[in-house]
mmCIF file with all atom_site columns, C-alpha atoms in Angstrom:
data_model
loop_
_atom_site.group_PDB
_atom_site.id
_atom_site.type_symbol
_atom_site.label_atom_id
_atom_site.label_alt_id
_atom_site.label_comp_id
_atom_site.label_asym_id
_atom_site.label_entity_id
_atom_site.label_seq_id
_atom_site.pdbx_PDB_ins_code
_atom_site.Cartn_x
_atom_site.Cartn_y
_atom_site.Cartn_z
_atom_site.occupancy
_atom_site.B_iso_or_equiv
_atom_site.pdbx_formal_charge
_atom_site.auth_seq_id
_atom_site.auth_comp_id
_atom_site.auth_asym_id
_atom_site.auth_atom_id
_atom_site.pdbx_PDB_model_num
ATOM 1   C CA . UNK A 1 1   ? -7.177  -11.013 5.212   1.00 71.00 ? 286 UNK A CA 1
ATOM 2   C CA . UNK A 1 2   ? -4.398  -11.665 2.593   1.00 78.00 ? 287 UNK A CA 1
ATOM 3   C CA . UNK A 1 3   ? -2.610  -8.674  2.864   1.00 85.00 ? 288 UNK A CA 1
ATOM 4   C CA . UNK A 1 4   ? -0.309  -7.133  5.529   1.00 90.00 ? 289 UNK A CA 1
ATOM 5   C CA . UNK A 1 5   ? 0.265   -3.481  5.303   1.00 91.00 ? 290 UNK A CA 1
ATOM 6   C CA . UNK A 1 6   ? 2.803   -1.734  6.610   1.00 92.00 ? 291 UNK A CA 1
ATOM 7   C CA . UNK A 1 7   ? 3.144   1.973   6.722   1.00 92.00 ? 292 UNK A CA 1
ATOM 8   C CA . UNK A 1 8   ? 6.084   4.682   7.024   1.00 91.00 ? 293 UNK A CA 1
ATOM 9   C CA . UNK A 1 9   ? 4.203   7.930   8.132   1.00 89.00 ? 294 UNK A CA 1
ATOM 10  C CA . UNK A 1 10  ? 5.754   11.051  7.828   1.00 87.00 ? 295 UNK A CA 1
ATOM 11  C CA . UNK A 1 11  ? 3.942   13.614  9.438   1.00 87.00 ? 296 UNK A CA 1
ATOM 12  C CA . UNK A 1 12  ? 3.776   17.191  11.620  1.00 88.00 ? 297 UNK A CA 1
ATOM 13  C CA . UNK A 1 13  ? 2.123   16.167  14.687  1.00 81.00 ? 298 UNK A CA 1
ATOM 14  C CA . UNK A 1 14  ? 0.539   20.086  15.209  1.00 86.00 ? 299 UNK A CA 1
ATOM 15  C CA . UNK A 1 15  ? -0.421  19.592  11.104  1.00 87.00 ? 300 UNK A CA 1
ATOM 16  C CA . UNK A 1 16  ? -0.683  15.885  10.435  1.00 86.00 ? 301 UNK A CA 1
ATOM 17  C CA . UNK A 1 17  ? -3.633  13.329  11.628  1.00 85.00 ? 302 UNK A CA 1
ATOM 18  C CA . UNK A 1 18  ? -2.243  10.003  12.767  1.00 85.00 ? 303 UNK A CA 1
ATOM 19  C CA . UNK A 1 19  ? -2.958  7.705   9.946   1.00 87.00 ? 304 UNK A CA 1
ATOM 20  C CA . UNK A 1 20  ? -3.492  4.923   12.226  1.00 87.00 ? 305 UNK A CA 1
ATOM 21  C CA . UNK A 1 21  ? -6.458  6.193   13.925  1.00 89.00 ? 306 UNK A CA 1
ATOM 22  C CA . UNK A 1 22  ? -9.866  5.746   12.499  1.00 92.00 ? 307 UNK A CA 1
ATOM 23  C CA . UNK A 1 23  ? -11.562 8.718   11.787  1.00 92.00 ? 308 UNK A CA 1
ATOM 24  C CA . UNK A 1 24  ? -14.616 7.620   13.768  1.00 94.00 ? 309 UNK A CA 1
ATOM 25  C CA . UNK A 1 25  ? -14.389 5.377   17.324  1.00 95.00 ? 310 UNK A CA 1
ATOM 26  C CA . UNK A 1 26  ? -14.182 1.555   16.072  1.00 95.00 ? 311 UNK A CA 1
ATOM 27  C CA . UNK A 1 27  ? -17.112 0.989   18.580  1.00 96.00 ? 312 UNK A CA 1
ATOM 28  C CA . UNK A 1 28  ? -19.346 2.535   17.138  1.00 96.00 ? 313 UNK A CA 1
ATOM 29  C CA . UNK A 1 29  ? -18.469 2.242   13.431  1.00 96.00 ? 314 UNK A CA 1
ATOM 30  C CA . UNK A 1 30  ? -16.805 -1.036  12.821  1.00 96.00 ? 315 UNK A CA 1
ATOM 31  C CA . UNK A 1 31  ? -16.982 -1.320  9.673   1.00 95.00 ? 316 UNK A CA 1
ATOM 32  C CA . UNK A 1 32  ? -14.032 1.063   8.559   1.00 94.00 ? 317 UNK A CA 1
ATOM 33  C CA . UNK A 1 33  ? -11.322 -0.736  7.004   1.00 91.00 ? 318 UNK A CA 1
ATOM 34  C CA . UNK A 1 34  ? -8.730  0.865   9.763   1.00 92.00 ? 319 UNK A CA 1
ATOM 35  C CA . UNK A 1 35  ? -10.813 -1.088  12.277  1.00 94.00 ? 320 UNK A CA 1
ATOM 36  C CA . UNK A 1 36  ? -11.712 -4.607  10.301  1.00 94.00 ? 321 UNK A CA 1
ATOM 37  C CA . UNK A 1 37  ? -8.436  -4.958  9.545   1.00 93.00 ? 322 UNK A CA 1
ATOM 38  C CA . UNK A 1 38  ? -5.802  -3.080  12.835  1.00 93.00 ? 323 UNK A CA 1
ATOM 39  C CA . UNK A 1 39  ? -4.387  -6.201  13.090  1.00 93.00 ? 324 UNK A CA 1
ATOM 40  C CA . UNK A 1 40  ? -2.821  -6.096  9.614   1.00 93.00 ? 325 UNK A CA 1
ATOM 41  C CA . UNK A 1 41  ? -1.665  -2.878  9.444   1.00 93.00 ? 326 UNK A CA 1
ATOM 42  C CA . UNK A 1 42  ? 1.495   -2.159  10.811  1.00 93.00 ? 327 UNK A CA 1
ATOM 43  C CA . UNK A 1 43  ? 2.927   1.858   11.204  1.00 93.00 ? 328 UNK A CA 1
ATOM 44  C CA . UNK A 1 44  ? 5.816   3.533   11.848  1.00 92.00 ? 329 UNK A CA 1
ATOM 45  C CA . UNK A 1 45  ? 5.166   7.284   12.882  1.00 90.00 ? 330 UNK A CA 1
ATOM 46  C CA . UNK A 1 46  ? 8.204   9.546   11.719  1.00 88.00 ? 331 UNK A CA 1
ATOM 47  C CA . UNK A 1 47  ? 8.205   12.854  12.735  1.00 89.00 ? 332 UNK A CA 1
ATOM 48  C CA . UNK A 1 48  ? 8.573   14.458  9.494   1.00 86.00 ? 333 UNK A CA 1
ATOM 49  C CA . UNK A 1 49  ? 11.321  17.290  10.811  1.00 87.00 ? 334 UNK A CA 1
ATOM 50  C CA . UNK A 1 50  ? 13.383  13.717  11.049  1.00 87.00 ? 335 UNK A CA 1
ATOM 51  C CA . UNK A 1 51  ? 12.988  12.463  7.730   1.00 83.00 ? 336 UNK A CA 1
ATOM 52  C CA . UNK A 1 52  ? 16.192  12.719  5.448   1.00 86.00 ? 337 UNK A CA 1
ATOM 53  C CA . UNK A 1 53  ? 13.987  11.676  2.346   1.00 78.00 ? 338 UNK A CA 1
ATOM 54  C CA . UNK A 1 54  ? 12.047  8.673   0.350   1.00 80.00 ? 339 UNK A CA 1
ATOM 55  C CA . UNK A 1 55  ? 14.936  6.217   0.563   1.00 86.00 ? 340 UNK A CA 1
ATOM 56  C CA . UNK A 1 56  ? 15.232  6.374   4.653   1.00 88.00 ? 341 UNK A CA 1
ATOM 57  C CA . UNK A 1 57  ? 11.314  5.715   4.497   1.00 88.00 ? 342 UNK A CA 1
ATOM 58  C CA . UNK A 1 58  ? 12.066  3.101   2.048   1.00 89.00 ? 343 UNK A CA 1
ATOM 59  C CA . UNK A 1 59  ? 14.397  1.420   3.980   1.00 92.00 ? 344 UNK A CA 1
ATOM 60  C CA . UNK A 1 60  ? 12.196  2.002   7.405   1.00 92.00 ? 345 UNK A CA 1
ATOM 61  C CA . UNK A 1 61  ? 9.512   0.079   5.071   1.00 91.00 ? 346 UNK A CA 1
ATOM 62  C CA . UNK A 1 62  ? 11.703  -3.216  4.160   1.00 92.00 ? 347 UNK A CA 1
ATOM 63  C CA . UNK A 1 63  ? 12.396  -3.190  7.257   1.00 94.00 ? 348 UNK A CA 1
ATOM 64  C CA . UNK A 1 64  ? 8.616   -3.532  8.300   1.00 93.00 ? 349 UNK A CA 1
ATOM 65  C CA . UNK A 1 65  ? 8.880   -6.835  5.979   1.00 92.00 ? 350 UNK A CA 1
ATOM 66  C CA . UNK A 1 66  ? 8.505   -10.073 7.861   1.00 91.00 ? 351 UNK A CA 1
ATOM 67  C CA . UNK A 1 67  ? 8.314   -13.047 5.410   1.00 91.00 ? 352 UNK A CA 1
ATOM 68  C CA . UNK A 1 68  ? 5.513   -12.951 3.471   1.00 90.00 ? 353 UNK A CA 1
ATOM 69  C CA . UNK A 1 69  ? 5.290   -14.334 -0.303  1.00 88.00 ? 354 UNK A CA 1
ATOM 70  C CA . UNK A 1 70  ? 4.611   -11.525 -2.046  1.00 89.00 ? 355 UNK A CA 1
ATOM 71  C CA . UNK A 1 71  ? 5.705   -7.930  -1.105  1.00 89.00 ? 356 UNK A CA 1
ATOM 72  C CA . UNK A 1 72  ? 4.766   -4.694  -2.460  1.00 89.00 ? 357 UNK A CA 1
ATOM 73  C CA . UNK A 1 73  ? 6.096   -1.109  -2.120  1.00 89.00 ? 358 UNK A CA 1
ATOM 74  C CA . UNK A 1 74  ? 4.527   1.965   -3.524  1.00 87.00 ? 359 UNK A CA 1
ATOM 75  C CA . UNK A 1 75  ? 4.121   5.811   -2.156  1.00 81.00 ? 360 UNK A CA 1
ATOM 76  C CA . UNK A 1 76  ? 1.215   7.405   -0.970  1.00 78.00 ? 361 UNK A CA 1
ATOM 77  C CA . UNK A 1 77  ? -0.026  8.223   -3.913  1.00 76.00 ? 362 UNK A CA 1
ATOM 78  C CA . UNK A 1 78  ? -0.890  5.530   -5.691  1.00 82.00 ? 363 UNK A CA 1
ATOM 79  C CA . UNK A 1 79  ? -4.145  4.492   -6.214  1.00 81.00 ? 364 UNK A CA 1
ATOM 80  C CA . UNK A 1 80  ? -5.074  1.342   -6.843  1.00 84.00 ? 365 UNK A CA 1
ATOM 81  C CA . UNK A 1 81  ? -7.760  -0.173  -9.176  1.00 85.00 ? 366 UNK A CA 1
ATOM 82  C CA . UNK A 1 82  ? -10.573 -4.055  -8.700  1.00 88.00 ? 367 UNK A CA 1
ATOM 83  C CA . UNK A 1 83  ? -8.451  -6.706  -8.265  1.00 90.00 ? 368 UNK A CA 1
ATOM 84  C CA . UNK A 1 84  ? -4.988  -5.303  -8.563  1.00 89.00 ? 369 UNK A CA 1
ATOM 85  C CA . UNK A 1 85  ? -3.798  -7.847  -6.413  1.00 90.00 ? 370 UNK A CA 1
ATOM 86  C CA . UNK A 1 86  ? -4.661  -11.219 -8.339  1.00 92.00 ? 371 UNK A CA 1
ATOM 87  C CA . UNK A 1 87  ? -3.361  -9.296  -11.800 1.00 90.00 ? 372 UNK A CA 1
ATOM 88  C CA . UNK A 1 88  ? 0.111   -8.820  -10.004 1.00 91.00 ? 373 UNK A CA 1
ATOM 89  C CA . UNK A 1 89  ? 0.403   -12.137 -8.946  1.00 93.00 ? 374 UNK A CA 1
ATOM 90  C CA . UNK A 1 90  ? -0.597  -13.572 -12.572 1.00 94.00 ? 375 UNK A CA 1
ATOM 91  C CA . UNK A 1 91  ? 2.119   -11.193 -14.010 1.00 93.00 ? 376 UNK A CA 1
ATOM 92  C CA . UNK A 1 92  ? 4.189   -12.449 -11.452 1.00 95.00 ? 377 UNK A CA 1
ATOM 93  C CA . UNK A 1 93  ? 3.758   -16.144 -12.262 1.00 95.00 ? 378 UNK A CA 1
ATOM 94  C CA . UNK A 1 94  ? 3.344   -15.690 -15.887 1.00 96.00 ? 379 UNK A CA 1
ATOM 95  C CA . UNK A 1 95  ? 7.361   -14.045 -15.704 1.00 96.00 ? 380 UNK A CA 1
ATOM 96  C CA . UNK A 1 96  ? 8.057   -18.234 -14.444 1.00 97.00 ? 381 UNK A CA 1
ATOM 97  C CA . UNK A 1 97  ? 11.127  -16.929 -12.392 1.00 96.00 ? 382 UNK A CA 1
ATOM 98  C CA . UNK A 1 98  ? 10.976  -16.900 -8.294  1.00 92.00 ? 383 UNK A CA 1
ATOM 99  C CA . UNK A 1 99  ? 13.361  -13.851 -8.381  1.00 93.00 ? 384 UNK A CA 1
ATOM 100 C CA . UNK A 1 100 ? 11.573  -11.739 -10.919 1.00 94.00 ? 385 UNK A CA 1
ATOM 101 C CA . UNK A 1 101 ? 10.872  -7.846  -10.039 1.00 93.00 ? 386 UNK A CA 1
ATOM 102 C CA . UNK A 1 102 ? 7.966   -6.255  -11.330 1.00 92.00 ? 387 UNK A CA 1
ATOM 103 C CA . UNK A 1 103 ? 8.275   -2.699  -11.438 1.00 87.00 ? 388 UNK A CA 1
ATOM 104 C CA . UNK A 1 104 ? 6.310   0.079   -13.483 1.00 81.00 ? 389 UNK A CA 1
ATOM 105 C CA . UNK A 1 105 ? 5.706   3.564   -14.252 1.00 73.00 ? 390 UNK A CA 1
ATOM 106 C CA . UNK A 1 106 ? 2.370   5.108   -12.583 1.00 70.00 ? 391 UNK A CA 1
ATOM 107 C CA . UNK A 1 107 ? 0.257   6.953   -14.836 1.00 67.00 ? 392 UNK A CA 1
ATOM 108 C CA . UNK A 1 108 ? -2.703  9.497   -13.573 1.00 65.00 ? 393 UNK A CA 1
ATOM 109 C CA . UNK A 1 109 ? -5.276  7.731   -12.162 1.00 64.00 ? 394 UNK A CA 1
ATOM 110 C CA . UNK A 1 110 ? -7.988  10.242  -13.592 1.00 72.00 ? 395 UNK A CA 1
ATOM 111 C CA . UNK A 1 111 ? -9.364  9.054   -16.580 1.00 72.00 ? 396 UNK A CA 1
ATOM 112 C CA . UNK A 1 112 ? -7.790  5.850   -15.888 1.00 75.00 ? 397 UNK A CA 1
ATOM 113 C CA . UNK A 1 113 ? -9.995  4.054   -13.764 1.00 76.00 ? 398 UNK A CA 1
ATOM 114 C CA . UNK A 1 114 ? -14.028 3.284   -14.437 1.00 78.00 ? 399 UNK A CA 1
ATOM 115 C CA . UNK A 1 115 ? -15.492 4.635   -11.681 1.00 79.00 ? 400 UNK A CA 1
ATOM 116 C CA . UNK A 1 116 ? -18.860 2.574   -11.840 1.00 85.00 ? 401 UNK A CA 1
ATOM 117 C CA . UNK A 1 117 ? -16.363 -1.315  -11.889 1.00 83.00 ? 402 UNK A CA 1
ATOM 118 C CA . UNK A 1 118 ? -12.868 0.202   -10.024 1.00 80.00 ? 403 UNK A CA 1
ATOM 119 C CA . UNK A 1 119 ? -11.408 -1.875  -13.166 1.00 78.00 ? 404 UNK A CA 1
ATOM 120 C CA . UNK A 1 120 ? -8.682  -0.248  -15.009 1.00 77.00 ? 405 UNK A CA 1
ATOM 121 C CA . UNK A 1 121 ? -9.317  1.635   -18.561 1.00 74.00 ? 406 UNK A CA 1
ATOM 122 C CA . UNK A 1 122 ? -5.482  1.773   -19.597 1.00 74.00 ? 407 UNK A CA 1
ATOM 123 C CA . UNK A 1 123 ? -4.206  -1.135  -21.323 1.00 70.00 ? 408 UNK A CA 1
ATOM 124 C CA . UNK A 1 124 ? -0.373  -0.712  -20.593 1.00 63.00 ? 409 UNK A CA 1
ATOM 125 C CA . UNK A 1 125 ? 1.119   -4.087  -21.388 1.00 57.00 ? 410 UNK A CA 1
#
């Protein structure tokens, strides 16, 4: 319930799947996070013949921003590992500056997360 997601998706329609649209009817399976959560994910559908490149969808995505605390942006391929959400904020907060940017360099996620916790098994800073 914390998070917001918004979502630039560039896509084919005759090759791409809508990544707003659960794979299986929310009536009948509920529990998938597309359906728990629809009404905090937010998506912007860009027909990828349109796209002039990462920074457009960059700038598509701050737009998508309205006013929360914290905001993230990442690509779709980044994977993310338990509780990556509380460790940015303590980074965050441990910085002690309100206009601080956290920022990083992904490494592979294979052989970098346990797969029995979802914790990370890099110890980058």
């Amino acid at each position: 319930d914390r998070i917001r997601v918004g979502v630039v998706d560039q896509t084919s329609p005759d090759f791409d799947p809508s990544c707003d649209v659960a794979i299986s009817p929310c009536d009948t399976h509920p529990n998938q996070a597309l359906c728990k959560y629809h009404q905090n994910i937010d998506v912007y559908e860009l027909e990828a013949s349109l796209a002039v490149g990462p920074t457009f969808a960059r700038h598509i995505g701050n737009r998508m921003y309205r006013g929360e605390y914290y905001a993230l942006q990442i690509d779709a391929h980044t994977t993310f590992v338990q509780d990556w959400d509380a460790d940015i904020i303590t980074q965050f907060e441990e910085a002690k500056n309100d206009m601080a940017v956290l920022s990083t360099y992904l490494f592979d996620a294979e052989g970098s997360i346990d797969l029995n916790t979802g914790s990370s098994i890099r110890q980058s800073r």
